[in-house]
Amino acid sequence: MVDAFANNTTSVGVLALRNVAYTYEGAKKTVFKDVSLTFEEGKVYAIVGKSGAGKSTLLSLMAGLDIATEGLVEYDGKDLSTINLNHYRARQAGIVFQSLNLLTNATAIDNLVLSMHISGAAVRDKRARAYAMLEKVGIDKDKAGRKILKLSGGEQQRVAIARALAHDPALIIADEPTGNLDRATVDGILKIFSQLAHDPPESGGGKCVIIVTHSRLITSIADEIWGLDKGAFRQLPARKGK
């Protein structure tokens, strides 16, 4: 694979799907087809649909974890199928997985520092950067030093978001980030995602945030809502602020 981002310092972080279709290997039924969407920086996008509609499959394509059967998925104009996907996920895209994928026996701070080491993030003081990202999502130094298993579900979700931000990606992709959380915690998580997109870039905002969800609460911060049903996408009315 070609590392198309190695010398690219002008990325605008736009993700595009161009006539994308996906069919599971060995299956005849297409999960979705002819999907063309463009995602811009400074916006929150919600992709909604019932369980089994194909939302997580779409997320896998956008995250570079799978390849479309037909069509192109592009980041900054580059076809994901032609680049180094490990570098894409480590440097250009921040992924917040539904299962979080945190190292449960490590501390919150060590989860972020290790992630930056693996990604090769060009950060001189990785520990200071990790503390700053954790503070940004509401995790203080005391909690940063606790093992993941000693944190609440909401705190673990915040750590997962901070880890996704550690290498300062232009693109954030989150899979059901508010599942099984209480309303107060959900509101806090939604505020973080909204700020990541809508705050000015100098304050850590201006990012493209894509959230795959079945929760109507998330649509309240979305600039655009796309519904997936029976293999087809359609834009739904925005409910921002409602």
PDB file of C-alpha atoms in Angstrom:
ATOM      1  CA  MET A   1       0.000   0.000   0.000  1.00  0.00           C
ATOM      2  CA  VAL A   2       1.124   3.566  -0.707  1.00  0.00           C
ATOM      3  CA  ASP A   3       1.412   5.967   2.245  1.00  0.00           C
ATOM      4  CA  ALA A   4      -0.345   8.833   0.481  1.00  0.00           C
ATOM      5  CA  PHE A   5      -0.324  10.972   3.622  1.00  0.00           C
ATOM      6  CA  ALA A   6       3.365  10.787   4.488  1.00  0.00           C
ATOM      7  CA  ASN A   7       4.152  14.229   3.070  1.00  0.00           C
ATOM      8  CA  ASN A   8       0.665  15.713   3.068  1.00  0.00           C
ATOM      9  CA  THR A   9       0.298  18.694   5.372  1.00  0.00           C
ATOM     10  CA  THR A  10      -2.643  20.342   3.615  1.00  0.00           C
ATOM     11  CA  SER A  11      -5.387  17.781   4.195  1.00  0.00           C
ATOM     12  CA  VAL A  12      -8.854  19.282   4.627  1.00  0.00           C
ATOM     13  CA  GLY A  13     -10.241  16.088   6.088  1.00  0.00           C
ATOM     14  CA  VAL A  14     -13.172  15.614   3.713  1.00  0.00           C
ATOM     15  CA  LEU A  15     -14.550  12.093   3.356  1.00  0.00           C
ATOM     16  CA  ALA A  16     -16.588  11.117   0.302  1.00  0.00           C
ATOM     17  CA  LEU A  17     -18.515   8.039  -0.770  1.00  0.00           C
ATOM     18  CA  ARG A  18     -18.884   7.735  -4.534  1.00  0.00           C
ATOM     19  CA  ASN A  19     -21.444   5.225  -5.843  1.00  0.00           C
ATOM     20  CA  VAL A  20     -20.569   2.833  -3.042  1.00  0.00           C
ATOM     21  CA  ALA A  21     -22.135  -0.618  -2.822  1.00  0.00           C
ATOM     22  CA  TYR A  22     -21.428  -3.463  -0.434  1.00  0.00           C
ATOM     23  CA  THR A  23     -22.291  -7.152  -0.536  1.00  0.00           C
ATOM     24  CA  TYR A  24     -21.111  -9.656   2.051  1.00  0.00           C
ATOM     25  CA  GLU A  25     -18.778 -12.302   0.672  1.00  0.00           C
ATOM     26  CA  GLY A  26     -20.756 -15.344  -0.429  1.00  0.00           C
ATOM     27  CA  ALA A  27     -24.089 -13.528  -0.181  1.00  0.00           C
ATOM     28  CA  LYS A  28     -26.344 -12.386  -2.996  1.00  0.00           C
ATOM     29  CA  LYS A  29     -28.206  -9.628  -1.195  1.00  0.00           C
ATOM     30  CA  THR A  30     -26.618  -6.165  -1.358  1.00  0.00           C
ATOM     31  CA  VAL A  31     -26.444  -4.354   1.997  1.00  0.00           C
ATOM     32  CA  PHE A  32     -26.623  -0.990   0.222  1.00  0.00           C
ATOM     33  CA  LYS A  33     -25.812   0.325  -3.223  1.00  0.00           C
ATOM     34  CA  ASP A  34     -25.136   3.499  -5.186  1.00  0.00           C
ATOM     35  CA  VAL A  35     -24.383   5.542  -2.037  1.00  0.00           C
ATOM     36  CA  SER A  36     -22.870   8.954  -2.752  1.00  0.00           C
ATOM     37  CA  LEU A  37     -22.298  11.241   0.235  1.00  0.00           C
ATOM     38  CA  THR A  38     -19.806  14.001   1.012  1.00  0.00           C
ATOM     39  CA  PHE A  39     -18.776  14.854   4.573  1.00  0.00           C
ATOM     40  CA  GLU A  40     -17.273  18.259   5.350  1.00  0.00           C
ATOM     41  CA  GLU A  41     -15.221  19.660   8.195  1.00  0.00           C
ATOM     42  CA  GLY A  42     -17.027  21.723  10.814  1.00  0.00           C
ATOM     43  CA  LYS A  43     -20.164  19.571  10.757  1.00  0.00           C
ATOM     44  CA  VAL A  44     -21.733  16.739  12.726  1.00  0.00           C
ATOM     45  CA  TYR A  45     -23.359  13.987  10.665  1.00  0.00           C
ATOM     46  CA  ALA A  46     -25.703  11.389  12.118  1.00  0.00           C
ATOM     47  CA  ILE A  47     -26.308   8.145  10.239  1.00  0.00           C
ATOM     48  CA  VAL A  48     -29.383   6.452  11.639  1.00  0.00           C
ATOM     49  CA  GLY A  49     -31.228   3.225  11.015  1.00  0.00           C
ATOM     50  CA  LYS A  50     -32.592   0.125  12.639  1.00  0.00           C
ATOM     51  CA  SER A  51     -30.357  -2.646  13.916  1.00  0.00           C
ATOM     52  CA  GLY A  52     -29.125  -4.707  10.972  1.00  0.00           C
ATOM     53  CA  ALA A  53     -29.695  -1.917   8.455  1.00  0.00           C
ATOM     54  CA  GLY A  54     -25.984  -1.760   7.577  1.00  0.00           C
ATOM     55  CA  LYS A  55     -24.842   1.225   9.652  1.00  0.00           C
ATOM     56  CA  SER A  56     -21.857  -0.566  11.171  1.00  0.00           C
ATOM     57  CA  THR A  57     -20.894  -1.913   7.744  1.00  0.00           C
ATOM     58  CA  LEU A  58     -20.844   1.632   6.416  1.00  0.00           C
ATOM     59  CA  LEU A  59     -18.713   2.717   9.372  1.00  0.00           C
ATOM     60  CA  SER A  60     -16.252  -0.076   8.609  1.00  0.00           C
ATOM     61  CA  LEU A  61     -15.900   1.213   5.050  1.00  0.00           C
ATOM     62  CA  MET A  62     -15.352   4.806   6.199  1.00  0.00           C
ATOM     63  CA  ALA A  63     -12.847   3.667   8.824  1.00  0.00           C
ATOM     64  CA  GLY A  64     -10.895   1.642   6.285  1.00  0.00           C
ATOM     65  CA  LEU A  65     -11.652  -1.622   8.062  1.00  0.00           C
ATOM     66  CA  ASP A  66     -13.307  -3.058   4.950  1.00  0.00           C
ATOM     67  CA  ILE A  67     -13.374  -2.288   1.233  1.00  0.00           C
ATOM     68  CA  ALA A  68     -16.476  -1.443  -0.789  1.00  0.00           C
ATOM     69  CA  THR A  69     -17.681  -4.048  -3.284  1.00  0.00           C
ATOM     70  CA  GLU A  70     -18.276  -1.246  -5.779  1.00  0.00           C
ATOM     71  CA  GLY A  71     -17.503   2.463  -5.858  1.00  0.00           C
ATOM     72  CA  LEU A  72     -14.954   4.548  -3.983  1.00  0.00           C
ATOM     73  CA  VAL A  73     -14.445   5.776  -0.428  1.00  0.00           C
ATOM     74  CA  GLU A  74     -12.118   8.786  -0.521  1.00  0.00           C
ATOM     75  CA  TYR A  75     -10.344  10.835   2.115  1.00  0.00           C
ATOM     76  CA  ASP A  76      -9.045  14.199   0.893  1.00  0.00           C
ATOM     77  CA  GLY A  77      -9.534  12.955  -2.655  1.00  0.00           C
ATOM     78  CA  LYS A  78      -7.547   9.759  -2.152  1.00  0.00           C
ATOM     79  CA  ASP A  79      -9.113   6.326  -2.644  1.00  0.00           C
ATOM     80  CA  LEU A  80      -8.826   4.383   0.633  1.00  0.00           C
ATOM     81  CA  SER A  81      -8.260   1.135  -1.255  1.00  0.00           C
ATOM     82  CA  THR A  82      -4.946   2.475  -2.600  1.00  0.00           C
ATOM     83  CA  ILE A  83      -3.349   3.883   0.563  1.00  0.00           C
ATOM     84  CA  ASN A  84      -1.811   2.617   3.786  1.00  0.00           C
ATOM     85  CA  LEU A  85      -4.941   2.101   5.892  1.00  0.00           C
ATOM     86  CA  ASN A  86      -3.013   1.669   9.137  1.00  0.00           C
ATOM     87  CA  HIS A  87      -1.582   5.139   8.667  1.00  0.00           C
ATOM     88  CA  TYR A  88      -5.002   6.488   7.710  1.00  0.00           C
ATOM     89  CA  ARG A  89      -6.555   5.250  10.952  1.00  0.00           C
ATOM     90  CA  ALA A  90      -3.536   6.218  13.020  1.00  0.00           C
ATOM     91  CA  ARG A  91      -3.074   9.734  11.654  1.00  0.00           C
ATOM     92  CA  GLN A  92      -6.060  11.009   9.671  1.00  0.00           C
ATOM     93  CA  ALA A  93      -9.122   9.403  11.259  1.00  0.00           C
ATOM     94  CA  GLY A  94     -10.030   9.038  14.922  1.00  0.00           C
ATOM     95  CA  ILE A  95     -12.275   6.024  15.499  1.00  0.00           C
ATOM     96  CA  VAL A  96     -14.488   5.615  18.577  1.00  0.00           C
ATOM     97  CA  PHE A  97     -15.569   1.980  18.565  1.00  0.00           C
ATOM     98  CA  GLN A  98     -18.821   0.796  20.126  1.00  0.00           C
ATOM     99  CA  SER A  99     -16.837  -1.688  22.244  1.00  0.00           C
ATOM    100  CA  LEU A 100     -14.324   1.120  23.038  1.00  0.00           C
ATOM    101  CA  ASN A 101     -11.331  -1.244  22.601  1.00  0.00           C
ATOM    102  CA  LEU A 102      -9.512   0.244  25.591  1.00  0.00           C
ATOM    103  CA  LEU A 103      -6.781  -1.605  27.484  1.00  0.00           C
ATOM    104  CA  THR A 104      -8.779  -2.289  30.631  1.00  0.00           C
ATOM    105  CA  ASN A 105      -5.819  -3.116  32.888  1.00  0.00           C
ATOM    106  CA  ALA A 106      -3.947   0.033  31.870  1.00  0.00           C
ATOM    107  CA  THR A 107      -4.630   3.547  33.119  1.00  0.00           C
ATOM    108  CA  ALA A 108      -6.507   6.120  31.078  1.00  0.00           C
ATOM    109  CA  ILE A 109      -3.348   8.161  30.521  1.00  0.00           C
ATOM    110  CA  ASP A 110      -1.374   5.099  29.418  1.00  0.00           C
ATOM    111  CA  ASN A 111      -4.084   4.181  26.895  1.00  0.00           C
ATOM    112  CA  LEU A 112      -3.554   7.529  25.168  1.00  0.00           C
ATOM    113  CA  VAL A 113       0.243   7.551  25.381  1.00  0.00           C
ATOM    114  CA  LEU A 114       0.461   4.031  23.945  1.00  0.00           C
ATOM    115  CA  SER A 115      -1.920   4.986  21.134  1.00  0.00           C
ATOM    116  CA  MET A 116       0.294   7.940  20.202  1.00  0.00           C
ATOM    117  CA  HIS A 117       3.411   5.761  20.242  1.00  0.00           C
ATOM    118  CA  ILE A 118       1.755   3.209  17.940  1.00  0.00           C
ATOM    119  CA  SER A 119       0.499   5.892  15.556  1.00  0.00           C
ATOM    120  CA  GLY A 120       3.882   7.586  15.399  1.00  0.00           C
ATOM    121  CA  ALA A 121       2.324  10.901  16.407  1.00  0.00           C
ATOM    122  CA  ALA A 122       4.845  13.727  16.060  1.00  0.00           C
ATOM    123  CA  VAL A 123       4.291  14.983  19.599  1.00  0.00           C
ATOM    124  CA  ARG A 124       7.344  15.763  21.732  1.00  0.00           C
ATOM    125  CA  ASP A 125       5.636  15.414  25.105  1.00  0.00           C
ATOM    126  CA  LYS A 126       3.069  12.694  24.561  1.00  0.00           C
ATOM    127  CA  ARG A 127       2.120  12.507  28.210  1.00  0.00           C
ATOM    128  CA  ALA A 128       1.321  16.225  28.365  1.00  0.00           C
ATOM    129  CA  ARG A 129      -0.732  15.900  25.178  1.00  0.00           C
ATOM    130  CA  ALA A 130      -2.604  12.931  26.654  1.00  0.00           C
ATOM    131  CA  TYR A 131      -3.446  14.843  29.836  1.00  0.00           C
ATOM    132  CA  ALA A 132      -4.660  17.784  27.742  1.00  0.00           C
ATOM    133  CA  MET A 133      -6.960  15.580  25.651  1.00  0.00           C
ATOM    134  CA  LEU A 134      -8.366  13.859  28.740  1.00  0.00           C
ATOM    135  CA  GLU A 135      -9.001  17.223  30.370  1.00  0.00           C
ATOM    136  CA  LYS A 136     -10.765  18.360  27.195  1.00  0.00           C
ATOM    137  CA  VAL A 137     -13.311  15.556  27.592  1.00  0.00           C
ATOM    138  CA  GLY A 138     -13.735  16.017  31.337  1.00  0.00           C
ATOM    139  CA  ILE A 139     -11.257  13.500  32.792  1.00  0.00           C
ATOM    140  CA  ASP A 140      -9.075  15.092  35.485  1.00  0.00           C
ATOM    141  CA  LYS A 141      -5.552  13.985  36.470  1.00  0.00           C
ATOM    142  CA  ASP A 142      -6.804  11.809  39.306  1.00  0.00           C
ATOM    143  CA  LYS A 143      -9.073   9.789  37.028  1.00  0.00           C
ATOM    144  CA  ALA A 144      -6.441   9.812  34.278  1.00  0.00           C
ATOM    145  CA  GLY A 145      -4.231   7.781  36.599  1.00  0.00           C
ATOM    146  CA  ARG A 146      -6.884   5.132  37.262  1.00  0.00           C
ATOM    147  CA  LYS A 147      -7.151   1.850  35.421  1.00  0.00           C
ATOM    148  CA  ILE A 148      -9.985   1.693  32.902  1.00  0.00           C
ATOM    149  CA  LEU A 149     -11.788  -0.951  34.977  1.00  0.00           C
ATOM    150  CA  LYS A 150     -12.000   1.580  37.821  1.00  0.00           C
ATOM    151  CA  LEU A 151     -13.842   4.147  35.688  1.00  0.00           C
ATOM    152  CA  SER A 152     -17.575   4.404  35.047  1.00  0.00           C
ATOM    153  CA  GLY A 153     -19.095   3.625  31.651  1.00  0.00           C
ATOM    154  CA  GLY A 154     -19.398   7.318  30.838  1.00  0.00           C
ATOM    155  CA  GLU A 155     -15.809   7.973  31.889  1.00  0.00           C
ATOM    156  CA  GLN A 156     -14.584   5.103  29.742  1.00  0.00           C
ATOM    157  CA  GLN A 157     -16.458   6.579  26.776  1.00  0.00           C
ATOM    158  CA  ARG A 158     -14.734   9.912  27.383  1.00  0.00           C
ATOM    159  CA  VAL A 159     -11.343   8.198  27.468  1.00  0.00           C
ATOM    160  CA  ALA A 160     -12.132   6.503  24.145  1.00  0.00           C
ATOM    161  CA  ILE A 161     -12.988   9.886  22.609  1.00  0.00           C
ATOM    162  CA  ALA A 162      -9.793  11.420  24.018  1.00  0.00           C
ATOM    163  CA  ARG A 163      -7.762   8.566  22.548  1.00  0.00           C
ATOM    164  CA  ALA A 164      -9.341   9.199  19.140  1.00  0.00           C
ATOM    165  CA  LEU A 165      -8.302  12.865  19.439  1.00  0.00           C
ATOM    166  CA  ALA A 166      -4.756  12.207  20.601  1.00  0.00           C
ATOM    167  CA  HIS A 167      -3.201  12.494  17.125  1.00  0.00           C
ATOM    168  CA  ASP A 168      -5.390  15.504  16.211  1.00  0.00           C
ATOM    169  CA  PRO A 169      -7.308  13.939  13.297  1.00  0.00           C
ATOM    170  CA  ALA A 170      -9.510  16.005  11.018  1.00  0.00           C
ATOM    171  CA  LEU A 171     -12.083  13.193  10.914  1.00  0.00           C
ATOM    172  CA  ILE A 172     -13.874  11.568  13.864  1.00  0.00           C
ATOM    173  CA  ILE A 173     -16.025   8.457  13.296  1.00  0.00           C
ATOM    174  CA  ALA A 174     -18.034   7.090  16.225  1.00  0.00           C
ATOM    175  CA  ASP A 175     -20.121   3.921  16.468  1.00  0.00           C
ATOM    176  CA  GLU A 176     -23.066   4.138  18.917  1.00  0.00           C
ATOM    177  CA  PRO A 177     -21.092   6.336  21.359  1.00  0.00           C
ATOM    178  CA  THR A 178     -23.979   6.829  23.801  1.00  0.00           C
ATOM    179  CA  GLY A 179     -25.256   3.271  24.166  1.00  0.00           C
ATOM    180  CA  ASN A 180     -26.187   2.191  27.711  1.00  0.00           C
ATOM    181  CA  LEU A 181     -25.352   5.605  29.219  1.00  0.00           C
ATOM    182  CA  ASP A 182     -27.669   7.681  31.403  1.00  0.00           C
ATOM    183  CA  ARG A 183     -29.189  10.897  30.037  1.00  0.00           C
ATOM    184  CA  ALA A 184     -26.874  13.256  31.934  1.00  0.00           C
ATOM    185  CA  THR A 185     -23.808  11.392  30.674  1.00  0.00           C
ATOM    186  CA  VAL A 186     -25.203  11.317  27.131  1.00  0.00           C
ATOM    187  CA  ASP A 187     -25.685  15.093  27.201  1.00  0.00           C
ATOM    188  CA  GLY A 188     -22.044  15.518  28.211  1.00  0.00           C
ATOM    189  CA  ILE A 189     -20.819  13.229  25.419  1.00  0.00           C
ATOM    190  CA  LEU A 190     -22.965  15.043  22.836  1.00  0.00           C
ATOM    191  CA  LYS A 191     -21.545  18.391  23.965  1.00  0.00           C
ATOM    192  CA  ILE A 192     -18.025  17.066  23.315  1.00  0.00           C
ATOM    193  CA  PHE A 193     -18.890  15.917  19.784  1.00  0.00           C
ATOM    194  CA  SER A 194     -20.656  19.193  19.023  1.00  0.00           C
ATOM    195  CA  GLN A 195     -17.654  21.222  20.182  1.00  0.00           C
ATOM    196  CA  LEU A 196     -15.274  19.090  18.111  1.00  0.00           C
ATOM    197  CA  ALA A 197     -17.150  20.126  14.967  1.00  0.00           C
ATOM    198  CA  HIS A 198     -18.526  23.555  15.770  1.00  0.00           C
ATOM    199  CA  ASP A 199     -15.782  25.202  17.841  1.00  0.00           C
ATOM    200  CA  PRO A 200     -13.132  27.130  15.880  1.00  0.00           C
ATOM    201  CA  PRO A 201     -10.074  25.115  14.769  1.00  0.00           C
ATOM    202  CA  GLU A 202      -7.765  27.038  17.098  1.00  0.00           C
ATOM    203  CA  SER A 203      -9.848  25.702  19.992  1.00  0.00           C
ATOM    204  CA  GLY A 204      -9.648  22.111  18.785  1.00  0.00           C
ATOM    205  CA  GLY A 205     -12.825  22.234  16.691  1.00  0.00           C
ATOM    206  CA  GLY A 206     -13.551  22.402  12.994  1.00  0.00           C
ATOM    207  CA  LYS A 207     -13.481  18.628  12.622  1.00  0.00           C
ATOM    208  CA  CYS A 208     -15.723  16.381  10.567  1.00  0.00           C
ATOM    209  CA  VAL A 209     -17.699  14.253  13.031  1.00  0.00           C
ATOM    210  CA  ILE A 210     -19.666  11.247  11.771  1.00  0.00           C
ATOM    211  CA  ILE A 211     -21.789   9.339  14.279  1.00  0.00           C
ATOM    212  CA  VAL A 212     -23.473   6.041  13.477  1.00  0.00           C
ATOM    213  CA  THR A 213     -26.394   5.562  15.844  1.00  0.00           C
ATOM    214  CA  HIS A 214     -29.979   4.535  16.468  1.00  0.00           C
ATOM    215  CA  SER A 215     -30.381   7.217  19.160  1.00  0.00           C
ATOM    216  CA  ARG A 216     -32.627  10.178  18.414  1.00  0.00           C
ATOM    217  CA  LEU A 217     -30.742  12.206  21.039  1.00  0.00           C
ATOM    218  CA  ILE A 218     -27.663  12.351  18.834  1.00  0.00           C
ATOM    219  CA  THR A 219     -29.652  13.846  15.982  1.00  0.00           C
ATOM    220  CA  SER A 220     -30.203  16.943  18.161  1.00  0.00           C
ATOM    221  CA  ILE A 221     -26.596  18.055  17.512  1.00  0.00           C
ATOM    222  CA  ALA A 222     -26.387  16.929  13.881  1.00  0.00           C
ATOM    223  CA  ASP A 223     -26.085  19.352  10.993  1.00  0.00           C
ATOM    224  CA  GLU A 224     -27.156  16.576   8.618  1.00  0.00           C
ATOM    225  CA  ILE A 225     -29.062  13.351   9.299  1.00  0.00           C
ATOM    226  CA  TRP A 226     -28.987  10.424   6.904  1.00  0.00           C
ATOM    227  CA  GLY A 227     -31.277   7.444   7.256  1.00  0.00           C
ATOM    228  CA  LEU A 228     -30.420   3.946   6.069  1.00  0.00           C
ATOM    229  CA  ASP A 229     -33.345   1.648   5.359  1.00  0.00           C
ATOM    230  CA  LYS A 230     -33.607  -1.397   3.095  1.00  0.00           C
ATOM    231  CA  GLY A 231     -30.289  -0.629   1.425  1.00  0.00           C
ATOM    232  CA  ALA A 232     -31.128   2.963   0.539  1.00  0.00           C
ATOM    233  CA  PHE A 233     -29.996   6.287   2.029  1.00  0.00           C
ATOM    234  CA  ARG A 234     -32.097   9.384   2.271  1.00  0.00           C
ATOM    235  CA  GLN A 235     -31.533  12.699   3.990  1.00  0.00           C
ATOM    236  CA  LEU A 236     -33.825  13.409   6.921  1.00  0.00           C
ATOM    237  CA  PRO A 237     -34.858  16.783   8.347  1.00  0.00           C
ATOM    238  CA  ALA A 238     -32.286  18.166  10.803  1.00  0.00           C
ATOM    239  CA  ARG A 239     -33.402  18.344  14.427  1.00  0.00           C
ATOM    240  CA  LYS A 240     -30.470  20.424  15.645  1.00  0.00           C
ATOM    241  CA  GLY A 241     -31.212  21.993  19.027  1.00  0.00           C
ATOM    242  CA  LYS A 242     -34.491  20.089  19.438  1.00  0.00           C
TER     243      LYS A 242
END
